[in-house]
């Protein structure tokens, strides 16, 4: 079992400070010192718009400054990753999540009980093909990131809050979709694994937790040869049996072996087009973001020495 030793970690740390965006530096500092995590809140304000949503390239492959559900999901994903929840009384945290809740539940229309993660103005700015808006694009994304956002609402808002109650009204639609879906997409894995983690954290719907976890693990067995299926991320909230545990250990070893000679990880997902020169600058920004995401996963599984 490979681990990140202290010398390697020191190199990663130095390169993150040299190359990463401010928000990724803040996330990195939070991973090694919890007292630093409040600075992430300050960084996120730089990506928030007046409507309460997030944009401005928080998602690196989407240069749209306007708010979108997906970029708002990305902000809440970061907060969840660092352990922020409804027990936090920090005024800036409360301001951020309440404005995000207003954007999602009052300003963003639902389409068949799902949020469309993309907005039309994506097409006016540099972006990877994944974030191109077209009619019915929501049918590719389905309940991602809606399912994850429902989960974040149940952990980041107190039960007395309107957004918590609105999330409860949506969860049934997400669960119905999940139960009926015959073959889960990677988007499904990401969002419902996230929802599972939130339900466990909030101690809600134990029967539904079992249904989600069982289906995720069952279908993961058919995805282990998919290069874009990262079991360490897709099943991060599941209790794994021996076969999946072996696959997880192998994946974590590969992540460690994938550190590049410059000391960081590179993002392997291409833009899928050659229209935008910004793709090159995005690749540089991903050095920090990909590295902090990998360090978070490696820390979670005890792979930091």
Tab-separated table of C-alpha atoms in Angstrom:
chain	number	residue	atom	x	y	z
A	1	UNK	CA	0.000	0.000	0.000
A	2	UNK	CA	1.548	3.263	-1.157
A	3	UNK	CA	1.474	6.465	0.877
A	4	UNK	CA	2.497	10.075	0.347
A	5	UNK	CA	5.693	10.420	2.372
A	6	UNK	CA	6.770	13.625	4.070
A	7	UNK	CA	9.264	14.633	1.365
A	8	UNK	CA	6.694	14.169	-1.391
A	9	UNK	CA	4.126	16.090	0.620
A	10	UNK	CA	6.584	18.951	1.094
A	11	UNK	CA	7.075	19.131	-2.684
A	12	UNK	CA	3.312	19.108	-3.261
A	13	UNK	CA	2.867	21.839	-0.668
A	14	UNK	CA	5.510	24.053	-2.256
A	15	UNK	CA	4.069	23.611	-5.744
A	16	UNK	CA	0.507	24.305	-4.621
A	17	UNK	CA	1.651	27.565	-3.054
A	18	UNK	CA	3.448	28.442	-6.306
A	19	UNK	CA	0.837	27.410	-8.856
A	20	UNK	CA	-2.659	27.027	-7.414
A	21	UNK	CA	-5.556	29.455	-7.342
A	22	UNK	CA	-6.131	31.232	-4.035
A	23	UNK	CA	-9.182	29.100	-3.300
A	24	UNK	CA	-7.244	25.877	-3.870
A	25	UNK	CA	-4.470	27.101	-1.584
A	26	UNK	CA	-7.143	27.839	1.030
A	27	UNK	CA	-8.626	24.356	0.652
A	28	UNK	CA	-5.157	22.815	0.940
A	29	UNK	CA	-4.453	24.758	4.125
A	30	UNK	CA	-7.801	23.611	5.516
A	31	UNK	CA	-6.898	19.971	4.899
A	32	UNK	CA	-3.781	20.269	7.036
A	33	UNK	CA	-5.101	22.773	9.609
A	34	UNK	CA	-8.825	22.942	10.303
A	35	UNK	CA	-8.416	26.366	11.867
A	36	UNK	CA	-7.644	27.681	8.370
A	37	UNK	CA	-10.915	26.640	6.781
A	38	UNK	CA	-12.761	29.884	7.430
A	39	UNK	CA	-10.533	31.578	4.849
A	40	UNK	CA	-12.231	29.373	2.235
A	41	UNK	CA	-15.405	31.340	2.947
A	42	UNK	CA	-13.645	34.573	2.031
A	43	UNK	CA	-12.367	33.003	-1.181
A	44	UNK	CA	-15.838	31.806	-2.162
A	45	UNK	CA	-17.211	35.342	-1.922
A	46	UNK	CA	-15.050	36.158	-4.942
A	47	UNK	CA	-17.121	33.740	-7.028
A	48	UNK	CA	-20.586	34.678	-5.734
A	49	UNK	CA	-22.877	36.943	-7.757
A	50	UNK	CA	-25.529	39.374	-6.574
A	51	UNK	CA	-28.274	36.818	-7.232
A	52	UNK	CA	-26.737	34.486	-4.646
A	53	UNK	CA	-25.493	31.973	-7.177
A	54	UNK	CA	-21.899	31.192	-8.047
A	55	UNK	CA	-20.059	31.643	-11.326
A	56	UNK	CA	-16.884	33.441	-12.397
A	57	UNK	CA	-14.986	30.285	-13.242
A	58	UNK	CA	-15.315	28.502	-9.912
A	59	UNK	CA	-15.684	25.434	-12.121
A	60	UNK	CA	-12.408	25.757	-13.994
A	61	UNK	CA	-13.670	24.474	-17.353
A	62	UNK	CA	-16.478	27.032	-17.484
A	63	UNK	CA	-15.445	30.677	-17.803
A	64	UNK	CA	-19.016	32.008	-17.581
A	65	UNK	CA	-19.148	34.798	-14.949
A	66	UNK	CA	-22.924	34.356	-14.576
A	67	UNK	CA	-24.444	32.137	-11.934
A	68	UNK	CA	-25.422	28.565	-12.699
A	69	UNK	CA	-26.722	25.675	-10.653
A	70	UNK	CA	-23.598	23.673	-11.416
A	71	UNK	CA	-21.178	26.325	-10.197
A	72	UNK	CA	-23.357	26.805	-7.108
A	73	UNK	CA	-23.140	23.055	-6.528
A	74	UNK	CA	-19.374	23.333	-6.783
A	75	UNK	CA	-19.318	25.962	-4.021
A	76	UNK	CA	-21.469	23.820	-1.718
A	77	UNK	CA	-19.410	20.737	-2.559
A	78	UNK	CA	-16.313	22.536	-1.309
A	79	UNK	CA	-18.065	23.556	1.901
A	80	UNK	CA	-19.274	20.002	2.457
A	81	UNK	CA	-15.817	18.584	1.760
A	82	UNK	CA	-14.394	20.761	4.529
A	83	UNK	CA	-17.070	19.778	7.029
A	84	UNK	CA	-19.232	22.896	7.085
A	85	UNK	CA	-22.805	22.143	8.174
A	86	UNK	CA	-25.788	23.603	10.009
A	87	UNK	CA	-23.909	23.576	13.313
A	88	UNK	CA	-21.624	26.338	11.999
A	89	UNK	CA	-22.563	29.787	13.295
A	90	UNK	CA	-19.970	31.721	11.299
A	91	UNK	CA	-21.767	34.769	9.893
A	92	UNK	CA	-20.111	34.588	6.492
A	93	UNK	CA	-20.938	30.901	6.153
A	94	UNK	CA	-24.578	31.609	6.981
A	95	UNK	CA	-24.663	34.432	4.464
A	96	UNK	CA	-23.154	32.272	1.709
A	97	UNK	CA	-25.424	29.275	2.166
A	98	UNK	CA	-28.579	31.331	2.650
A	99	UNK	CA	-27.916	33.304	-0.528
A	100	UNK	CA	-27.121	30.068	-2.364
A	101	UNK	CA	-30.353	28.579	-1.054
A	102	UNK	CA	-32.293	31.592	-2.301
A	103	UNK	CA	-30.666	31.277	-5.725
A	104	UNK	CA	-31.483	27.583	-5.983
A	105	UNK	CA	-34.961	27.440	-4.503
A	106	UNK	CA	-36.357	30.843	-5.470
A	107	UNK	CA	-34.502	31.911	-8.598
A	108	UNK	CA	-33.717	28.672	-10.450
A	109	UNK	CA	-36.714	26.922	-12.042
A	110	UNK	CA	-37.075	23.164	-11.838
A	111	UNK	CA	-37.500	20.955	-14.879
A	112	UNK	CA	-39.382	17.788	-13.892
A	113	UNK	CA	-38.245	18.281	-10.304
A	114	UNK	CA	-34.583	18.675	-11.330
A	115	UNK	CA	-32.381	21.703	-11.690
A	116	UNK	CA	-30.713	22.227	-15.020
A	117	UNK	CA	-27.041	22.567	-14.067
A	118	UNK	CA	-26.247	24.672	-17.142
A	119	UNK	CA	-27.326	28.116	-18.348
A	120	UNK	CA	-27.594	29.480	-21.874
A	121	UNK	CA	-24.937	32.126	-21.249
A	122	UNK	CA	-22.328	29.350	-20.922
A	123	UNK	CA	-22.176	29.424	-24.719
A	124	UNK	CA	-21.059	33.071	-24.691
A	125	UNK	CA	-17.818	32.252	-22.879
A	126	UNK	CA	-14.959	29.800	-23.122
A	127	UNK	CA	-15.966	26.382	-21.838
A	128	UNK	CA	-15.386	22.690	-22.322
A	129	UNK	CA	-17.975	20.753	-24.299
A	130	UNK	CA	-19.336	19.323	-21.057
A	131	UNK	CA	-20.751	22.747	-20.205
A	132	UNK	CA	-22.261	23.579	-23.605
A	133	UNK	CA	-25.912	24.501	-23.236
A	134	UNK	CA	-28.417	23.075	-25.711
A	135	UNK	CA	-32.073	22.103	-25.613
A	136	UNK	CA	-32.733	19.071	-23.407
A	137	UNK	CA	-29.158	18.974	-22.090
A	138	UNK	CA	-30.704	18.287	-18.678
A	139	UNK	CA	-31.541	14.778	-19.897
A	140	UNK	CA	-27.812	14.035	-19.987
A	141	UNK	CA	-27.272	15.289	-16.449
A	142	UNK	CA	-30.622	14.042	-15.085
A	143	UNK	CA	-30.503	14.355	-11.257
A	144	UNK	CA	-26.903	15.550	-11.094
A	145	UNK	CA	-26.237	17.801	-9.277
A	146	UNK	CA	-29.831	17.979	-7.960
A	147	UNK	CA	-29.479	14.905	-5.729
A	148	UNK	CA	-26.253	16.226	-4.205
A	149	UNK	CA	-27.805	19.658	-3.660
A	150	UNK	CA	-30.768	18.097	-1.860
A	151	UNK	CA	-28.308	16.378	0.455
A	152	UNK	CA	-26.347	19.561	1.108
A	153	UNK	CA	-29.610	21.341	1.932
A	154	UNK	CA	-30.370	18.708	4.575
A	155	UNK	CA	-26.987	19.124	6.252
A	156	UNK	CA	-26.321	22.844	5.781
A	157	UNK	CA	-29.734	24.183	6.805
A	158	UNK	CA	-31.476	23.575	10.103
A	159	UNK	CA	-34.771	21.613	9.922
A	160	UNK	CA	-36.714	24.770	10.727
A	161	UNK	CA	-35.432	26.521	7.582
A	162	UNK	CA	-37.556	26.803	4.436
A	163	UNK	CA	-34.791	25.438	2.194
A	164	UNK	CA	-34.520	22.289	4.333
A	165	UNK	CA	-38.266	21.731	3.970
A	166	UNK	CA	-38.130	22.356	0.231
A	167	UNK	CA	-35.327	19.787	-0.085
A	168	UNK	CA	-37.488	17.214	1.698
A	169	UNK	CA	-40.182	17.761	-0.932
A	170	UNK	CA	-37.690	17.040	-3.726
A	171	UNK	CA	-35.958	13.996	-2.329
A	172	UNK	CA	-38.753	11.608	-3.272
A	173	UNK	CA	-38.410	12.523	-6.949
A	174	UNK	CA	-34.659	11.948	-6.841
A	175	UNK	CA	-35.060	8.579	-5.137
A	176	UNK	CA	-37.736	7.469	-7.622
A	177	UNK	CA	-35.407	8.300	-10.492
A	178	UNK	CA	-32.558	6.398	-8.849
A	179	UNK	CA	-34.603	3.287	-8.165
A	180	UNK	CA	-35.947	3.192	-11.715
A	181	UNK	CA	-32.656	3.900	-13.519
A	182	UNK	CA	-31.408	0.603	-14.937
A	183	UNK	CA	-27.816	1.625	-15.661
A	184	UNK	CA	-26.252	4.394	-13.587
A	185	UNK	CA	-24.121	7.023	-15.319
A	186	UNK	CA	-21.023	8.526	-13.746
A	187	UNK	CA	-23.125	11.608	-13.038
A	188	UNK	CA	-25.550	9.385	-11.122
A	189	UNK	CA	-22.707	7.910	-9.079
A	190	UNK	CA	-21.321	11.333	-8.165
A	191	UNK	CA	-24.618	12.845	-7.084
A	192	UNK	CA	-26.174	9.883	-5.303
A	193	UNK	CA	-22.962	8.975	-3.502
A	194	UNK	CA	-22.957	12.581	-2.289
A	195	UNK	CA	-26.623	12.328	-1.272
A	196	UNK	CA	-25.850	9.089	0.570
A	197	UNK	CA	-23.108	10.828	2.547
A	198	UNK	CA	-25.466	13.655	3.475
A	199	UNK	CA	-28.218	11.268	4.578
A	200	UNK	CA	-25.752	9.373	6.741
A	201	UNK	CA	-24.482	12.609	8.231
A	202	UNK	CA	-28.007	13.843	8.949
A	203	UNK	CA	-29.178	10.391	10.109
A	204	UNK	CA	-32.152	10.487	7.760
A	205	UNK	CA	-33.996	7.839	5.694
A	206	UNK	CA	-32.036	4.726	6.751
A	207	UNK	CA	-33.956	2.410	4.398
A	208	UNK	CA	-33.241	4.690	1.442
A	209	UNK	CA	-29.595	4.841	2.486
A	210	UNK	CA	-29.406	1.061	2.162
A	211	UNK	CA	-31.082	1.131	-1.247
A	212	UNK	CA	-28.704	3.783	-2.576
A	213	UNK	CA	-25.601	2.116	-1.166
A	214	UNK	CA	-26.510	-1.349	-2.412
A	215	UNK	CA	-27.204	-0.166	-5.961
A	216	UNK	CA	-24.070	1.965	-6.129
A	217	UNK	CA	-21.897	-0.956	-5.047
A	218	UNK	CA	-23.644	-3.452	-7.314
A	219	UNK	CA	-23.261	-1.311	-10.425
A	220	UNK	CA	-19.722	-0.222	-9.531
A	221	UNK	CA	-18.604	-3.788	-10.233
A	222	UNK	CA	-19.383	-3.205	-13.923
A	223	UNK	CA	-17.496	0.121	-14.033
A	224	UNK	CA	-14.106	-0.823	-12.654
A	225	UNK	CA	-12.461	-0.814	-16.102
A	226	UNK	CA	-13.815	2.650	-16.946
A	227	UNK	CA	-10.931	5.122	-16.781
A	228	UNK	CA	-13.343	7.915	-15.838
A	229	UNK	CA	-14.849	5.927	-12.971
A	230	UNK	CA	-12.881	6.893	-9.875
A	231	UNK	CA	-14.041	4.440	-7.243
A	232	UNK	CA	-12.316	6.471	-4.526
A	233	UNK	CA	-14.680	9.343	-5.318
A	234	UNK	CA	-17.759	7.529	-6.626
A	235	UNK	CA	-18.082	5.244	-3.590
A	236	UNK	CA	-16.509	7.479	-0.950
A	237	UNK	CA	-19.574	7.201	1.301
A	238	UNK	CA	-20.058	3.434	0.947
A	239	UNK	CA	-18.882	0.550	3.094
A	240	UNK	CA	-17.064	-1.713	0.645
A	241	UNK	CA	-16.785	-5.482	0.481
A	242	UNK	CA	-13.511	-7.290	-0.282
A	243	UNK	CA	-13.628	-7.037	-4.101
A	244	UNK	CA	-14.455	-3.337	-4.154
A	245	UNK	CA	-11.972	-2.679	-1.356
A	246	UNK	CA	-9.242	-4.251	-3.486
A	247	UNK	CA	-10.262	-2.073	-6.433
A	248	UNK	CA	-10.195	0.969	-4.153
A	249	UNK	CA	-6.712	0.164	-2.864
A	250	UNK	CA	-5.453	-0.276	-6.424
A	251	UNK	CA	-6.981	3.037	-7.445
A	252	UNK	CA	-5.397	4.867	-4.507
A	253	UNK	CA	-2.007	3.389	-5.441
A	254	UNK	CA	-2.509	4.608	-9.027
A	255	UNK	CA	-3.392	8.088	-7.827
A	256	UNK	CA	-0.129	8.255	-5.900
A	257	UNK	CA	1.849	6.949	-8.881
A	258	UNK	CA	0.236	9.601	-11.094
A	259	UNK	CA	2.000	12.504	-9.385
A	260	UNK	CA	3.915	14.251	-12.152
A	261	UNK	CA	7.629	15.132	-11.998
A	262	UNK	CA	6.722	18.757	-11.216
A	263	UNK	CA	5.117	17.517	-7.983
A	264	UNK	CA	1.393	17.899	-8.704
A	265	UNK	CA	-1.391	16.003	-10.429
A	266	UNK	CA	-2.674	16.966	-13.862
A	267	UNK	CA	-6.314	16.994	-14.889
A	268	UNK	CA	-6.841	14.310	-17.525
A	269	UNK	CA	-10.257	15.409	-18.797
A	270	UNK	CA	-9.880	17.360	-22.043
A	271	UNK	CA	-12.187	20.135	-23.222
A	272	UNK	CA	-13.377	18.170	-26.246
A	273	UNK	CA	-12.896	21.099	-28.603
A	274	UNK	CA	-10.162	23.358	-29.969
A	275	UNK	CA	-12.217	26.575	-30.090
A	276	UNK	CA	-10.863	28.249	-26.986
A	277	UNK	CA	-7.256	29.134	-26.136
A	278	UNK	CA	-8.411	29.347	-22.506
A	279	UNK	CA	-8.204	25.554	-22.375
A	280	UNK	CA	-4.455	25.909	-21.827
A	281	UNK	CA	-4.845	28.283	-18.888
A	282	UNK	CA	-7.538	25.995	-17.464
A	283	UNK	CA	-5.062	23.114	-17.502
A	284	UNK	CA	-2.680	25.206	-15.401
A	285	UNK	CA	-5.433	26.094	-12.928
A	286	UNK	CA	-6.338	22.423	-12.654
A	287	UNK	CA	-2.881	21.622	-11.272
A	288	UNK	CA	-3.895	23.032	-7.917
A	289	UNK	CA	-7.540	21.951	-7.943
A	290	UNK	CA	-6.810	18.376	-9.004
A	291	UNK	CA	-4.069	18.148	-6.412
A	292	UNK	CA	-6.198	19.310	-3.475
A	293	UNK	CA	-9.010	16.977	-4.551
A	294	UNK	CA	-6.601	14.046	-4.626
A	295	UNK	CA	-5.056	15.005	-1.306
A	296	UNK	CA	-8.516	15.124	0.255
A	297	UNK	CA	-9.238	11.594	-0.973
A	298	UNK	CA	-5.831	10.279	0.072
A	299	UNK	CA	-6.238	11.802	3.532
A	300	UNK	CA	-9.708	10.288	3.862
A	301	UNK	CA	-8.324	6.819	3.239
A	302	UNK	CA	-5.213	7.228	5.395
A	303	UNK	CA	-2.728	7.493	2.542
A	304	UNK	CA	-0.841	10.528	3.877
A	305	UNK	CA	2.200	9.527	5.951
